[in-house]
Coordinates of C-alpha atoms in Angstrom, one line a residue:
X1 CA 82.4 91.8 59.0
X2 CA 78.6 91.6 59.1
X3 CA 76.5 94.8 58.5
X4 CA 75.5 94.9 62.2
X5 CA 79.1 94.6 63.3
X6 CA 80.2 97.3 60.9
X7 CA 77.5 99.6 62.2
X8 CA 78.6 99.0 65.8
X9 CA 82.2 99.5 64.8
X10 CA 81.4 102.9 63.2
X11 CA 79.4 104.0 66.3
X12 CA 82.4 103.2 68.5
X13 CA 84.8 105.0 66.2
X14 CA 82.6 108.0 66.0
X15 CA 82.2 108.1 69.8
X16 CA 86.0 108.0 70.4
X17 CA 86.7 110.5 67.7
X18 CA 84.2 113.0 69.0
X19 CA 85.4 112.4 72.6
X20 CA 89.0 113.4 71.5
X21 CA 87.9 116.4 69.5
X22 CA 85.5 117.9 71.9
X23 CA 87.6 117.2 75.0
X24 CA 90.2 119.4 73.4
X25 CA 87.7 122.0 72.1
X26 CA 85.5 122.3 75.2
X27 CA 88.6 122.6 77.4
X28 CA 90.0 125.3 75.1
X29 CA 86.6 127.2 75.2
X30 CA 86.4 126.9 78.9
X31 CA 89.7 128.6 79.6
X32 CA 89.8 130.9 76.4
X33 CA 88.7 134.1 78.1
X34 CA 91.0 133.6 81.1
X35 CA 94.0 132.8 78.9
X36 CA 93.3 135.7 76.5
X37 CA 92.8 138.1 79.4
X38 CA 96.2 137.2 80.8
X39 CA 97.8 137.8 77.4
X40 CA 96.2 141.2 77.0
X41 CA 99.0 142.7 79.2
X42 CA 101.4 141.8 76.4
X43 CA 101.4 142.8 72.7
X44 CA 98.3 140.6 72.1
X45 CA 94.8 142.1 72.5
X46 CA 91.7 140.0 72.0
X47 CA 88.7 138.5 73.7
X48 CA 87.8 134.9 74.3
X49 CA 84.1 135.8 74.3
X50 CA 84.4 137.5 70.9
X51 CA 86.2 134.5 69.5
X52 CA 83.5 132.1 70.7
X53 CA 80.8 134.5 69.4
X54 CA 82.4 134.4 65.9
X55 CA 82.6 130.6 66.1
X56 CA 79.0 130.1 66.9
X57 CA 77.9 132.9 64.6
X58 CA 79.5 131.2 61.6
X59 CA 78.3 127.9 62.9
X60 CA 74.7 129.0 63.0
X61 CA 74.8 130.2 59.4
X62 CA 76.6 127.1 58.1
X63 CA 74.0 124.8 59.8
X64 CA 71.4 125.6 57.2
X65 CA 73.7 124.5 54.3
X66 CA 75.3 121.6 56.2
X67 CA 72.8 118.9 54.9
X68 CA 73.5 120.1 51.4
X69 CA 77.3 119.8 51.9
X70 CA 77.0 116.4 53.4
X71 CA 74.8 115.2 50.6
X72 CA 77.6 116.2 48.1
X73 CA 80.9 115.3 49.7
X74 CA 79.6 112.6 52.2
X75 CA 79.7 112.5 56.0
X76 CA 83.2 111.1 56.3
X77 CA 85.0 113.9 54.5
X78 CA 82.7 116.5 56.1
X79 CA 83.7 115.4 59.6
X80 CA 87.4 115.2 58.7
X81 CA 87.4 118.8 57.4
X82 CA 85.5 120.0 60.4
X83 CA 88.0 118.2 62.7
X84 CA 90.9 120.0 61.0
X85 CA 89.3 123.4 61.6
X86 CA 88.7 122.6 65.3
X87 CA 92.4 121.6 65.6
X88 CA 93.5 124.8 63.8
X89 CA 91.5 126.9 66.3
X90 CA 93.1 125.2 69.2
X91 CA 96.6 125.4 67.7
X92 CA 96.3 129.2 67.5
X93 CA 96.6 129.4 71.3
X94 CA 100.1 128.0 71.0
X95 CA 101.3 131.4 69.7
X96 CA 98.3 133.6 69.4
X97 CA 98.0 136.7 67.2
X98 CA 94.8 138.7 67.0
X99 CA 94.4 138.2 63.2
X100 CA 95.1 134.4 63.4
X101 CA 93.0 134.1 66.5
X102 CA 89.8 135.6 65.0
X103 CA 90.4 134.1 61.5
X104 CA 90.6 130.6 63.1
X105 CA 87.4 131.4 64.9
X106 CA 85.7 132.0 61.5
X107 CA 86.9 128.7 60.1
X108 CA 85.5 126.9 63.1
X109 CA 82.2 127.4 63.0
X110 CA 95.2 129.7 82.8
X111 CA 97.3 132.6 83.7
X112 CA 100.4 130.4 83.6
X113 CA 103.9 130.9 82.2
X114 CA 104.1 130.9 78.4
X115 CA 105.9 127.6 78.2
X116 CA 103.1 126.0 80.3
X117 CA 100.5 127.5 78.0
X118 CA 102.2 126.2 74.9
X119 CA 102.5 122.7 76.4
X120 CA 98.9 122.6 77.3
X121 CA 97.6 123.8 73.9
X122 CA 100.1 121.6 71.9
X123 CA 98.6 118.6 73.8
X124 CA 95.1 119.7 73.1
X125 CA 95.9 120.2 69.4
X126 CA 97.3 116.7 69.2
X127 CA 94.3 115.3 71.0
X128 CA 92.0 117.0 68.5
X129 CA 94.0 115.8 65.5
X130 CA 93.9 112.2 66.8
X131 CA 90.1 112.4 66.9
X132 CA 90.1 113.9 63.4
X133 CA 92.2 111.1 61.9
X134 CA 90.0 108.5 63.5
X135 CA 87.2 109.4 61.1
X136 CA 89.2 107.6 58.3
X137 CA 88.6 104.3 60.2
X138 CA 84.8 104.6 59.5
X139 CA 83.8 101.8 57.2
X140 CA 81.3 102.5 54.4
X141 CA 78.2 100.2 54.2
X142 CA 78.2 97.6 51.6
X143 CA 76.7 98.7 48.3
X144 CA 73.4 97.1 47.5
X145 CA 73.9 97.4 43.7
X146 CA 77.1 95.7 42.5
X147 CA 78.1 96.3 38.8
X148 CA 77.9 93.2 36.7
X149 CA 80.9 91.9 34.9
X150 CA 79.3 92.4 31.5
X151 CA 78.3 96.0 32.2
X152 CA 79.9 98.4 29.8
X153 CA 82.0 101.5 30.7
X154 CA 79.4 103.7 29.1
X155 CA 76.8 102.4 31.6
X156 CA 79.3 103.0 34.4
X157 CA 79.8 106.6 33.3
X158 CA 76.1 107.1 33.1
X159 CA 75.7 105.8 36.7
X160 CA 78.4 108.3 37.9
X161 CA 76.6 111.2 36.2
X162 CA 73.2 110.2 37.6
X163 CA 74.8 109.9 41.0
X164 CA 76.2 113.4 40.8
X165 CA 72.8 114.7 39.7
X166 CA 71.1 112.9 42.6
X167 CA 73.6 114.4 45.1
X168 CA 72.9 117.9 43.8
X169 CA 69.1 117.2 44.0
X170 CA 69.5 115.9 47.5
X171 CA 71.5 119.0 48.5
X172 CA 68.9 121.4 47.1
X173 CA 66.0 119.5 48.7
X174 CA 67.7 119.4 52.1
X175 CA 68.3 123.1 52.0
X176 CA 64.6 123.8 51.0
X177 CA 63.4 121.5 53.8
X178 CA 65.5 123.3 56.4
X179 CA 64.0 126.6 55.3
X180 CA 60.4 125.3 55.4
X181 CA 60.9 123.8 58.9
X182 CA 61.9 127.1 60.3
X183 CA 58.4 128.5 60.1
X184 CA 56.4 125.5 61.2
X185 CA 54.5 125.8 64.5
X186 CA 56.3 123.0 66.3
X187 CA 59.8 124.2 65.3
X188 CA 59.0 127.8 66.3
X189 CA 57.9 126.5 69.7
X190 CA 60.9 124.3 70.1
X191 CA 63.1 127.2 69.0
X192 CA 62.4 129.0 72.2
X193 CA 63.7 126.0 74.1
X194 CA 66.6 125.6 71.8
X195 CA 67.5 129.3 72.2
X196 CA 67.7 128.7 76.0
X197 CA 70.1 125.8 75.5
X198 CA 72.3 128.1 73.4
X199 CA 72.4 130.7 76.2
X200 CA 73.1 128.3 78.9
X201 CA 75.7 126.5 76.7
X202 CA 77.6 129.8 76.5
X203 CA 77.3 130.3 80.2
X204 CA 78.6 127.0 81.4
X205 CA 81.2 126.5 78.6
X206 CA 82.8 129.9 78.6
X207 CA 81.5 132.4 81.1
X208 CA 81.2 130.4 84.3
X209 CA 84.8 129.2 84.3
X210 CA 86.0 132.8 83.6
X211 CA 84.0 134.0 86.7
X212 CA 85.6 131.4 88.9
X213 CA 89.1 132.3 87.7
X214 CA 88.4 136.0 88.3
X215 CA 87.5 135.8 92.0
X216 CA 90.6 136.6 94.1
X217 CA 88.9 135.5 97.3
X218 CA 89.2 131.9 96.1
X219 CA 92.9 132.3 96.8
X220 CA 95.8 130.8 94.8
X221 CA 93.5 127.9 93.7
X222 CA 91.2 130.2 91.6
X223 CA 92.7 129.2 88.2
X224 CA 92.9 125.5 89.1
X225 CA 89.2 125.6 90.0
X226 CA 88.4 126.3 86.3
X227 CA 89.6 122.8 85.4
X228 CA 87.8 121.3 88.3
X229 CA 84.6 123.1 87.4
X230 CA 84.8 121.7 83.8
X231 CA 85.2 118.2 85.3
X232 CA 82.1 118.5 87.4
X233 CA 80.1 120.0 84.5
X234 CA 81.1 116.8 82.6
X235 CA 80.1 114.6 85.5
X236 CA 76.7 116.3 85.5
X237 CA 76.3 115.8 81.8
X238 CA 77.2 112.1 82.1
X239 CA 74.8 111.5 84.9
X240 CA 71.9 113.2 83.1
X241 CA 72.8 111.6 79.8
X242 CA 73.0 108.1 81.2
X243 CA 69.9 108.5 83.4
X244 CA 67.5 110.3 81.0
X245 CA 69.0 109.3 77.7
X246 CA 69.6 105.6 78.0
X247 CA 66.5 105.0 80.1
X248 CA 64.1 107.2 78.1
X249 CA 62.6 104.3 76.3
X250 CA 61.2 103.0 79.6
X251 CA 59.9 106.4 80.7
X252 CA 56.1 106.1 81.2
X253 CA 55.7 109.8 82.0
X254 CA 57.0 111.4 78.8
X255 CA 59.7 114.0 78.4
X256 CA 58.1 116.9 80.4
X257 CA 59.2 115.7 83.9
X258 CA 62.8 115.5 82.7
X259 CA 62.7 119.0 81.3
X260 CA 60.9 120.3 84.4
X261 CA 63.7 118.7 86.5
X262 CA 66.3 120.4 84.2
X263 CA 64.9 123.9 84.6
X264 CA 64.5 123.5 88.4
X265 CA 68.1 122.3 88.7
X266 CA 69.3 125.3 86.6
X267 CA 67.2 127.8 88.6
X268 CA 68.8 126.5 91.8
X269 CA 72.2 126.8 90.2
X270 CA 71.5 130.3 89.0
X271 CA 70.3 131.4 92.4
X272 CA 73.4 129.9 94.1
X273 CA 75.7 131.6 91.6
X274 CA 73.9 134.9 92.1
X275 CA 74.5 134.6 95.9
X276 CA 78.1 133.3 95.6
X277 CA 79.7 135.4 92.8
X278 CA 80.2 139.1 92.4
X279 CA 78.5 140.8 89.4
X280 CA 81.7 142.0 87.8
X281 CA 83.2 138.5 87.6
X282 CA 82.6 137.9 83.9
X283 CA 84.2 141.1 82.8
X284 CA 86.9 141.5 85.5
X285 CA 90.4 142.7 84.5
X286 CA 93.4 140.4 84.5
X287 CA 94.0 141.2 88.1
X288 CA 90.7 139.7 89.0
X289 CA 88.0 141.1 91.3
X290 CA 88.0 141.5 95.1
X291 CA 84.2 142.1 95.2
X292 CA 81.8 140.0 97.1
X293 CA 78.2 139.0 96.4
X294 CA 75.6 138.2 99.0
X295 CA 77.6 135.5 100.7
X296 CA 81.3 134.9 101.1
X297 CA 82.6 133.2 97.9
X298 CA 82.6 129.5 98.5
X299 CA 84.6 127.1 96.3
X300 CA 82.4 124.2 97.3
X301 CA 79.2 126.1 96.2
X302 CA 80.9 127.0 92.9
X303 CA 81.8 123.4 92.1
X304 CA 78.3 122.2 93.2
X305 CA 76.9 124.8 90.7
X306 CA 79.1 123.3 88.0
X307 CA 77.6 119.9 88.6
X308 CA 74.0 121.3 88.5
X309 CA 74.7 123.2 85.3
X310 CA 75.9 120.0 83.5
X311 CA 73.0 118.0 84.9
X312 CA 70.4 120.5 83.8
X313 CA 71.9 120.9 80.4
X314 CA 71.8 117.1 79.8
X315 CA 68.1 117.1 80.8
X316 CA 67.2 119.6 78.1
X317 CA 69.4 118.2 75.3
X318 CA 68.4 114.6 75.7
X319 CA 64.8 115.5 75.6
X320 CA 65.1 118.0 72.8
X321 CA 66.9 115.4 70.6
X322 CA 64.3 112.8 71.6
X323 CA 61.3 114.9 70.6
X324 CA 63.0 116.0 67.3
X325 CA 63.8 112.4 66.5
X326 CA 60.1 111.5 67.1
X327 CA 58.5 114.4 65.2
X328 CA 60.8 114.2 62.2
X329 CA 61.8 110.5 62.2
X330 CA 61.6 110.0 58.5
X331 CA 63.9 113.0 57.6
X332 CA 65.7 114.2 60.6
X333 CA 68.7 116.0 59.0
X334 CA 66.9 119.3 58.2
X335 CA 65.3 119.3 61.7
X336 CA 68.6 118.9 63.5
X337 CA 70.1 121.5 61.2
X338 CA 67.5 124.0 62.3
X339 CA 68.0 123.0 65.9
X340 CA 71.8 123.6 65.7
X341 CA 71.2 126.9 63.8
X342 CA 69.0 128.4 66.5
X343 CA 71.2 127.0 69.3
X344 CA 74.4 128.3 67.7
X345 CA 73.1 131.8 66.9
X346 CA 71.9 132.3 70.4
X347 CA 75.2 131.1 71.8
X348 CA 76.9 133.6 69.5
X349 CA 74.7 136.4 70.8
X350 CA 75.3 135.3 74.4
X351 CA 79.1 135.3 74.0
X352 CA 78.9 138.7 72.4
X353 CA 77.0 140.3 75.3
X354 CA 79.2 138.5 77.8
X355 CA 81.8 141.1 77.0
X356 CA 79.5 143.8 78.6
X357 CA 76.8 142.5 80.8
X358 CA 77.3 141.9 84.5
X359 CA 76.7 138.5 85.9
X360 CA 73.2 139.1 87.4
X361 CA 71.9 140.4 84.1
X362 CA 73.2 137.3 82.3
X363 CA 71.5 135.1 84.8
X364 CA 68.2 137.1 84.4
X365 CA 68.3 136.6 80.6
X366 CA 68.7 132.8 81.1
X367 CA 65.9 132.7 83.7
X368 CA 63.5 134.4 81.3
X369 CA 64.3 132.2 78.3
X370 CA 64.4 129.1 80.5
X371 CA 60.9 129.7 81.8
X372 CA 59.3 130.3 78.4
X373 CA 61.4 127.6 76.8
X374 CA 60.1 125.1 79.3
X375 CA 56.5 126.1 78.6
X376 CA 56.9 125.9 74.8
X377 CA 58.5 122.4 75.2
X378 CA 55.6 121.3 77.3
X379 CA 53.2 122.4 74.5
X380 CA 55.0 120.4 71.8
X381 CA 55.3 117.4 74.1
X382 CA 51.6 117.4 74.9
X383 CA 50.9 117.4 71.1
X384 CA 53.3 114.5 70.6
X385 CA 51.7 112.5 73.4
X386 CA 48.3 113.1 71.8
X387 CA 49.7 111.7 68.5
X388 CA 51.0 108.6 70.2
X389 CA 47.6 108.1 72.0
X390 CA 45.8 108.3 68.6
X391 CA 48.3 105.8 67.1
X392 CA 48.9 108.0 64.1
X393 CA 52.1 109.2 62.5
X394 CA 53.2 112.8 62.7
X395 CA 53.7 114.9 59.6
X396 CA 55.1 118.4 59.8
X397 CA 56.4 119.1 56.3

């Protein structure tokens, strides 16, 4: 297999593996609070919001050391180990206990009958494990330096020792670069935008589905609407990703118009959610809520908002990844580690306060961060555009 074919093969395998893993995990996260809330009437007592807060809290801390770990053990084993932890978290829902539920949340970094719940989460666990195993199909690139036949064993041992030392050096350097990047002007500005993506990630992946499932005025279809909402969030992500991600190379107007579209789409979604859903929906008891907002709760409006949430999120993420890839093209791992660190810690904070804040306060927090995050992104993008106009390379660290 040629090097180009091998790269394409690896990309396809990675895409399929992550599709399986995150189909299972995102589905689990979307219904976690609803499932746990239905179990709280039994001997089990826990919170899906708290679980997700633990996941993203640990995830945020681990992101700063991730480049170092990958430098030592390699990307293949790192992804395989991560996949096992994802699968373990999902498997906990088959027969949940508070200690195992929260412990599995650390390692990560549907009010139906019990048999139905077990069937669903067994299926999700299997799907996640299939994606994890697929990582072993990734083929390593051909080594440029092949040992000669006359090379002695002492030389080979020396190469192994030097390789180990190089890995440790790379690990330390990657960690230092991650810390240095945190205090640069560009990363500080982009951190406001990244913080917003963490907050809205929490909202559409965990809180919004819980709100839909808690509204009794949706009738008997309230729980099934959670799955339908997740589908339309995914459709919005696909539309935005394909339109603004794949076509970004031919975009003459830069990244700002896409981010502006994303924040406008989100503001429309937030306003419709504010009108359509009662304030106590995120923290409603297992019986749900009979409250109303400013209009009669509409299933059609709720699903439309799911589509808008996914579309707006894809606008932000495609452009954030694009600008990070441009600004730090020569050494992108530390930059993306900082990006995931900020995003994850904000997601953790948002999942924590979701246990207590009413819906309209959560929407207000996102509106404030979304506004200032958009302004800060514009500032960085204008600087990037000036760099392109001068035809010079960017250096931040």
